[in-house]
Coordinates of C-alpha atoms and ligand atoms in Angstrom, one line a residue:
M1 CA -17.5 -33.5 -42.8
A2 CA -15.2 -31.5 -40.6
V3 CA -11.5 -31.7 -41.0
P4 CA -8.9 -31.1 -38.4
V5 CA -7.9 -27.7 -37.8
R6 CA -4.7 -26.8 -39.7
V7 CA -2.2 -24.1 -40.1
P8 CA -2.4 -23.1 -43.7
Q9 CA 0.8 -23.6 -45.6
S10 CA 1.3 -19.9 -46.1
R11 CA 1.5 -19.0 -42.5
K12 CA 4.6 -17.7 -41.0
Q13 CA 6.3 -20.1 -38.2
S14 CA 6.0 -17.4 -35.4
L15 CA 2.4 -18.2 -34.9
D16 CA 1.3 -17.6 -31.2
G17 CA -1.9 -19.7 -31.7
P18 CA -4.1 -21.3 -34.1
P19 CA -5.1 -20.2 -37.7
V20 CA -7.1 -17.0 -37.9
S21 CA -9.9 -18.8 -39.6
Y22 CA -10.7 -22.2 -37.7
N23 CA -13.3 -24.1 -36.0
A24 CA -13.2 -23.5 -32.3
D25 CA -15.3 -26.5 -31.4
L26 CA -13.3 -28.8 -33.6
E27 CA -10.0 -27.4 -32.0
R28 CA -11.4 -28.0 -28.5
I29 CA -12.1 -31.6 -29.6
E30 CA -8.5 -32.2 -30.9
I31 CA -7.1 -30.7 -27.8
E32 CA -9.2 -32.8 -25.5
L33 CA -8.3 -36.0 -27.3
L34 CA -4.8 -35.2 -27.4
L35 CA -4.8 -34.5 -23.6
E36 CA -6.8 -37.7 -23.0
G37 CA -4.3 -39.8 -25.0
V38 CA -1.4 -38.2 -23.0
Y39 CA -3.0 -39.1 -19.8
R40 CA -3.9 -42.7 -20.7
H41 CA -0.5 -43.4 -22.4
Y42 CA 1.9 -41.5 -20.2
G43 CA -0.1 -40.6 -16.9
F44 CA 0.6 -36.9 -17.2
D45 CA -3.0 -35.4 -16.6
F46 CA -3.2 -31.9 -18.0
R47 CA -7.0 -32.3 -18.6
A48 CA -8.1 -29.8 -16.1
Y49 CA -5.3 -27.2 -16.9
A50 CA -6.5 -23.8 -17.8
Y51 CA -7.6 -24.0 -21.4
A52 CA -6.4 -21.0 -22.8
S53 CA -2.8 -21.5 -21.6
I54 CA -2.8 -25.1 -22.7
R55 CA -4.0 -24.2 -26.1
R56 CA -1.5 -21.6 -26.6
R57 CA 1.5 -24.0 -25.5
L58 CA 0.2 -26.7 -27.7
W59 CA 0.1 -24.6 -30.8
K60 CA 3.6 -23.5 -29.9
R61 CA 4.6 -27.1 -30.0
V62 CA 2.7 -27.9 -33.2
E63 CA 5.0 -25.4 -34.8
A64 CA 8.2 -26.2 -33.1
E65 CA 7.5 -29.9 -34.5
G66 CA 6.8 -28.6 -38.0
L67 CA 3.5 -29.9 -38.0
S68 CA 0.2 -28.3 -38.9
S69 CA -2.5 -29.6 -36.6
V70 CA -3.1 -30.6 -33.0
S71 CA -4.2 -33.9 -34.2
E72 CA -0.8 -34.4 -35.9
L73 CA 0.8 -33.5 -32.7
Q74 CA -1.3 -36.0 -30.8
A75 CA 0.0 -38.8 -33.3
R76 CA 3.7 -37.9 -32.7
V77 CA 3.6 -37.5 -29.0
L78 CA 1.7 -40.9 -28.6
H79 CA 4.2 -42.8 -30.8
E80 CA 7.4 -40.9 -29.7
P81 CA 8.4 -40.6 -26.2
D82 CA 11.0 -38.0 -27.0
A83 CA 8.2 -35.7 -28.5
M84 CA 6.2 -36.4 -25.2
E85 CA 9.4 -35.0 -23.2
R86 CA 9.5 -31.8 -25.3
L87 CA 5.8 -31.2 -25.0
L88 CA 6.1 -31.8 -21.2
L89 CA 8.6 -29.1 -21.0
D90 CA 6.3 -26.7 -22.9
L91 CA 3.2 -27.7 -20.9
S92 CA 4.9 -27.3 -17.3
V93 CA 6.1 -23.8 -17.5
S94 CA 9.3 -23.8 -15.6
V95 CA 10.1 -20.1 -15.2
T96 CA 11.6 -19.4 -11.8
S97 CA 14.2 -17.2 -10.0
M98 CA 15.9 -17.0 -6.7
F99 CA 14.2 -14.9 -4.1
R100 CA 11.4 -14.3 -6.6
D101 CA 9.2 -11.4 -5.2
P102 CA 11.9 -10.5 -2.6
K103 CA 9.2 -8.9 -0.3
F104 CA 7.7 -12.4 0.1
Y105 CA 11.0 -13.7 1.5
Q106 CA 11.2 -10.6 3.7
V107 CA 7.9 -11.3 5.2
F108 CA 8.5 -15.1 5.5
R109 CA 11.5 -14.0 7.5
E110 CA 9.5 -11.8 9.9
E111 CA 6.3 -13.8 10.2
V112 CA 6.9 -17.4 9.6
I113 CA 10.5 -18.0 10.9
P114 CA 9.4 -17.1 14.5
L115 CA 6.8 -19.8 14.1
L116 CA 9.2 -22.4 13.0
R117 CA 11.4 -21.8 15.8
T118 CA 8.8 -23.2 18.0
Y119 CA 9.2 -26.6 16.5
P120 CA 11.9 -29.3 17.3
F121 CA 11.8 -30.6 13.8
I122 CA 10.8 -28.6 10.8
R123 CA 9.0 -30.1 7.6
I124 CA 8.7 -28.3 4.4
W125 CA 7.4 -28.9 1.1
H126 CA 8.1 -27.0 -2.1
A127 CA 5.3 -28.4 -4.4
G128 CA 6.1 -27.5 -8.2
C129 CA 9.7 -26.4 -7.3
S130 CA 10.9 -26.3 -11.0
T131 CA 14.7 -26.0 -11.3
G132 CA 15.0 -25.4 -7.5
E133 CA 15.8 -21.7 -7.3
E134 CA 13.0 -21.4 -4.8
V135 CA 14.3 -24.2 -2.6
Y136 CA 17.8 -22.7 -2.5
S137 CA 16.1 -19.4 -1.5
T138 CA 14.4 -21.1 1.4
A139 CA 17.4 -23.0 2.6
I140 CA 19.5 -19.7 2.6
V141 CA 16.9 -18.3 4.8
L142 CA 16.7 -21.2 7.1
E143 CA 20.6 -21.3 7.2
E144 CA 20.8 -17.6 8.2
E145 CA 18.2 -18.3 10.9
G146 CA 19.9 -21.2 12.4
L147 CA 17.2 -23.6 11.5
L148 CA 18.5 -25.5 8.4
D149 CA 19.9 -28.3 10.5
R150 CA 16.6 -29.1 11.9
S151 CA 14.7 -28.8 8.6
R152 CA 14.0 -31.4 6.0
I153 CA 12.8 -29.9 2.8
Y154 CA 10.8 -32.0 0.2
A155 CA 11.3 -30.4 -3.3
T156 CA 8.7 -31.9 -5.8
D157 CA 7.8 -31.2 -9.4
I158 CA 5.9 -33.1 -12.1
N159 CA 8.9 -32.8 -14.4
D160 CA 12.0 -35.0 -13.8
A161 CA 14.2 -33.0 -16.0
V162 CA 13.8 -29.8 -14.1
L163 CA 14.4 -31.8 -10.7
Q164 CA 17.8 -33.0 -12.2
Q165 CA 18.9 -29.3 -12.8
A166 CA 17.6 -28.7 -9.2
R167 CA 19.7 -31.5 -7.8
A168 CA 22.8 -30.3 -9.7
G169 CA 22.6 -26.7 -8.1
I170 CA 24.3 -24.9 -10.9
F171 CA 22.4 -21.9 -12.0
P172 CA 23.4 -19.4 -14.8
L173 CA 26.3 -17.0 -13.7
N174 CA 24.6 -14.1 -15.8
R175 CA 21.8 -14.2 -13.2
M176 CA 23.7 -13.7 -10.1
Q177 CA 23.5 -9.8 -10.2
E178 CA 19.7 -10.2 -10.3
Y179 CA 19.6 -12.8 -7.5
T180 CA 22.1 -10.7 -5.3
D181 CA 19.7 -7.7 -5.6
N182 CA 16.7 -9.8 -4.9
Y183 CA 18.5 -11.4 -1.9
I184 CA 19.4 -8.0 -0.5
R185 CA 15.8 -6.8 -0.9
A186 CA 14.5 -10.0 0.8
G187 CA 16.6 -9.2 4.0
G188 CA 19.6 -11.3 3.4
K189 CA 22.2 -11.2 6.2
R190 CA 25.3 -12.1 4.3
S191 CA 27.0 -11.6 1.1
F192 CA 25.1 -13.6 -1.5
S193 CA 28.4 -14.6 -3.2
E194 CA 29.1 -16.8 -0.1
Y195 CA 26.8 -19.4 -1.4
Y196 CA 28.3 -20.2 -4.6
T197 CA 31.5 -20.5 -6.5
A198 CA 31.6 -19.5 -10.1
K199 CA 32.6 -22.3 -12.6
Y200 CA 32.7 -21.3 -16.2
D201 CA 29.3 -19.7 -17.0
G202 CA 27.6 -21.5 -13.9
A203 CA 27.2 -20.7 -10.5
L204 CA 27.6 -23.8 -8.3
F205 CA 25.8 -23.4 -4.9
S206 CA 27.0 -25.1 -1.8
P207 CA 25.9 -28.6 -1.3
S208 CA 25.5 -27.8 2.3
L209 CA 22.3 -26.0 1.6
T210 CA 20.7 -29.1 0.2
K211 CA 22.1 -31.7 2.6
N212 CA 18.4 -32.0 4.2
V213 CA 16.7 -31.5 0.9
V214 CA 15.0 -34.5 -1.0
F215 CA 14.2 -33.9 -4.7
S216 CA 11.5 -36.3 -6.1
Q217 CA 8.8 -36.5 -8.7
H218 CA 5.4 -35.7 -7.5
N219 CA 2.3 -34.9 -9.6
L220 CA -0.1 -32.8 -7.7
V221 CA -3.0 -33.8 -10.0
T222 CA -2.7 -37.6 -9.5
D223 CA -0.4 -38.3 -6.5
R224 CA -1.4 -38.2 -2.8
S225 CA -0.1 -36.5 0.2
F226 CA 3.1 -38.1 1.6
A227 CA 3.8 -36.5 5.0
E228 CA 2.7 -33.9 7.3
F229 CA 4.3 -30.4 6.7
N230 CA 4.7 -27.2 8.8
V231 CA 5.2 -25.1 5.7
I232 CA 4.0 -25.8 2.1
F233 CA 5.2 -23.6 -0.6
C234 CA 3.2 -23.8 -4.0
R235 CA 3.9 -20.7 -5.8
N236 CA 3.1 -20.1 -9.4
V237 CA 1.8 -23.4 -10.1
L238 CA -2.2 -23.2 -9.3
I239 CA -2.6 -20.3 -11.9
Y240 CA -2.1 -22.9 -14.5
F241 CA -4.9 -25.2 -13.1
D242 CA -8.7 -24.8 -13.7
R243 CA -11.1 -24.2 -10.7
S244 CA -11.8 -28.1 -10.2
L245 CA -8.1 -28.9 -10.2
Q246 CA -7.4 -26.0 -7.8
H247 CA -9.9 -27.6 -5.5
R248 CA -8.2 -30.9 -5.6
V249 CA -4.7 -29.4 -4.9
H250 CA -6.3 -27.4 -2.0
A251 CA -7.7 -30.5 -0.4
L252 CA -4.3 -32.1 -0.8
F253 CA -2.5 -29.1 0.9
Y254 CA -5.1 -29.0 3.7
E255 CA -4.5 -32.8 4.6
S256 CA -0.7 -32.2 4.3
L257 CA -0.5 -29.5 6.7
V258 CA -0.2 -29.8 10.5
M259 CA -2.5 -27.4 12.5
F260 CA -1.2 -23.9 12.4
G261 CA 0.9 -25.0 9.5
V262 CA 1.6 -22.3 6.7
L263 CA 0.5 -22.3 3.3
A264 CA 2.6 -19.9 0.7
L265 CA 1.0 -19.1 -2.6
G266 CA 2.2 -17.2 -5.6
S267 CA 1.4 -13.5 -6.0
K268 CA -1.3 -14.2 -8.5
E269 CA -3.0 -16.9 -6.4
S270 CA -5.1 -16.9 -3.2
L271 CA -7.5 -19.0 -1.2
R272 CA -10.4 -16.9 -2.3
F273 CA -13.1 -19.2 -3.8
S274 CA -11.2 -22.3 -2.3
Q275 CA -13.4 -24.7 -0.1
Y276 CA -10.9 -24.3 2.5
E277 CA -10.8 -20.4 2.7
A278 CA -12.4 -20.5 6.3
C279 CA -10.0 -23.0 7.5
Y280 CA -7.0 -20.5 7.2
E281 CA -6.2 -17.2 8.6
K282 CA -4.1 -14.7 6.8
L283 CA -0.6 -14.2 7.9
D284 CA 0.1 -11.7 5.2
A285 CA -2.8 -11.3 2.7
R286 CA -0.5 -9.3 0.1
E287 CA 2.3 -12.0 0.1
K288 CA -0.2 -14.8 -0.1
L289 CA 1.0 -16.4 3.3
Y290 CA -1.8 -18.2 5.2
R291 CA -2.0 -20.3 8.3
K292 CA -4.2 -23.3 9.1
V293 CA -6.3 -22.7 12.0
R294 CA -9.2 -25.3 11.8
Ligands
SAM301 C1 6.2 -21.5 -13.0 S1 7.1 -22.9 -12.2 C2 7.0 -22.3 -10.7 C3 8.2 -22.6 -9.9 C4 8.3 -22.0 -8.7 N1 7.5 -22.6 -7.7 C5 8.3 -20.6 -8.4 O1 7.3 -19.9 -8.0 O2 9.2 -19.9 -8.9 C6 5.6 -24.0 -12.2 C7 6.2 -25.5 -12.0 O3 5.0 -26.2 -11.6 C8 5.3 -27.5 -12.1 N2 3.9 -28.2 -12.2 C9 3.1 -28.0 -13.1 N3 2.0 -29.1 -13.2 C10 2.4 -29.7 -12.1 C11 1.8 -30.9 -11.4 N4 0.7 -31.3 -11.9 N5 2.5 -31.3 -10.4 C12 3.7 -31.0 -9.8 N6 4.3 -29.8 -10.5 C13 3.6 -29.3 -11.5 C14 6.1 -27.2 -13.4 O4 6.7 -28.5 -14.0 C15 6.9 -26.1 -13.1 O5 8.1 -26.6 -12.8

């Protein structure tokens, strides 16, 4: 009889994956059972996320919890909602930064802003916005281009904990130099420090930037479209999904964009192999900016 895949007692805590000698088929069964349980009990559907990445993150959590198998993690997560919250933080990678990929924002300013000027009212969706740095970056660009007052930004994420940080608008002070450099390289028109005030070790961003922002929980895997948008940002999220899930999300975005609306993906993502590739033209292929044309 096969036994659950276990980390041997002798192993160090700094593991970045499962034990060296293990049964890959059994491991996959344990992982699938855990993901199924999480979905059925909590409604978070990670079943079609990219396997290698999910596997690595689950083992990281197995170790952090002081456990020795994915099956043990499954039991803990199903019986202890706090453990589920910790796992959710691991599974939904929330790494982000302001004006991430500065060139992207420069091209956004040059290519997309002129299109947005033609609309009396602008709706933007940041899907998978994490702690909000991307949203504040867009709000700053819109403000400098005189478009913020006629924009409504919907900023969504699966993870409520990151949304709470986004709403608070306080970011680590020690990252402001990096963000200032990004802002300048992105074509920023003012002094970046105009947008925040330093408080202890945090930088509190001006609430005026988010007066037209709605932060809300939304799951790209299970939830539906909720409006029509002129721009959808979904950057550095689809890389964590498998092909079938990417297809589902592309269908959601296609339905949610107005004709001639713009889709912005992350630097490692593209519309290639998507069933909607032919429905978009490239505004800037390098910066992954696409426009819906049919
Ligand atoms: C790496 S961050 C990207 C943040 C930001 N878009 C950027 O590019 O800097 C990925 C975000 O996607 C969110 N995410 C993962 N799965 C999701 C899902 N099914 N629905 C909505 N958001 C999801 C995670 O919680 C995380 O905050």
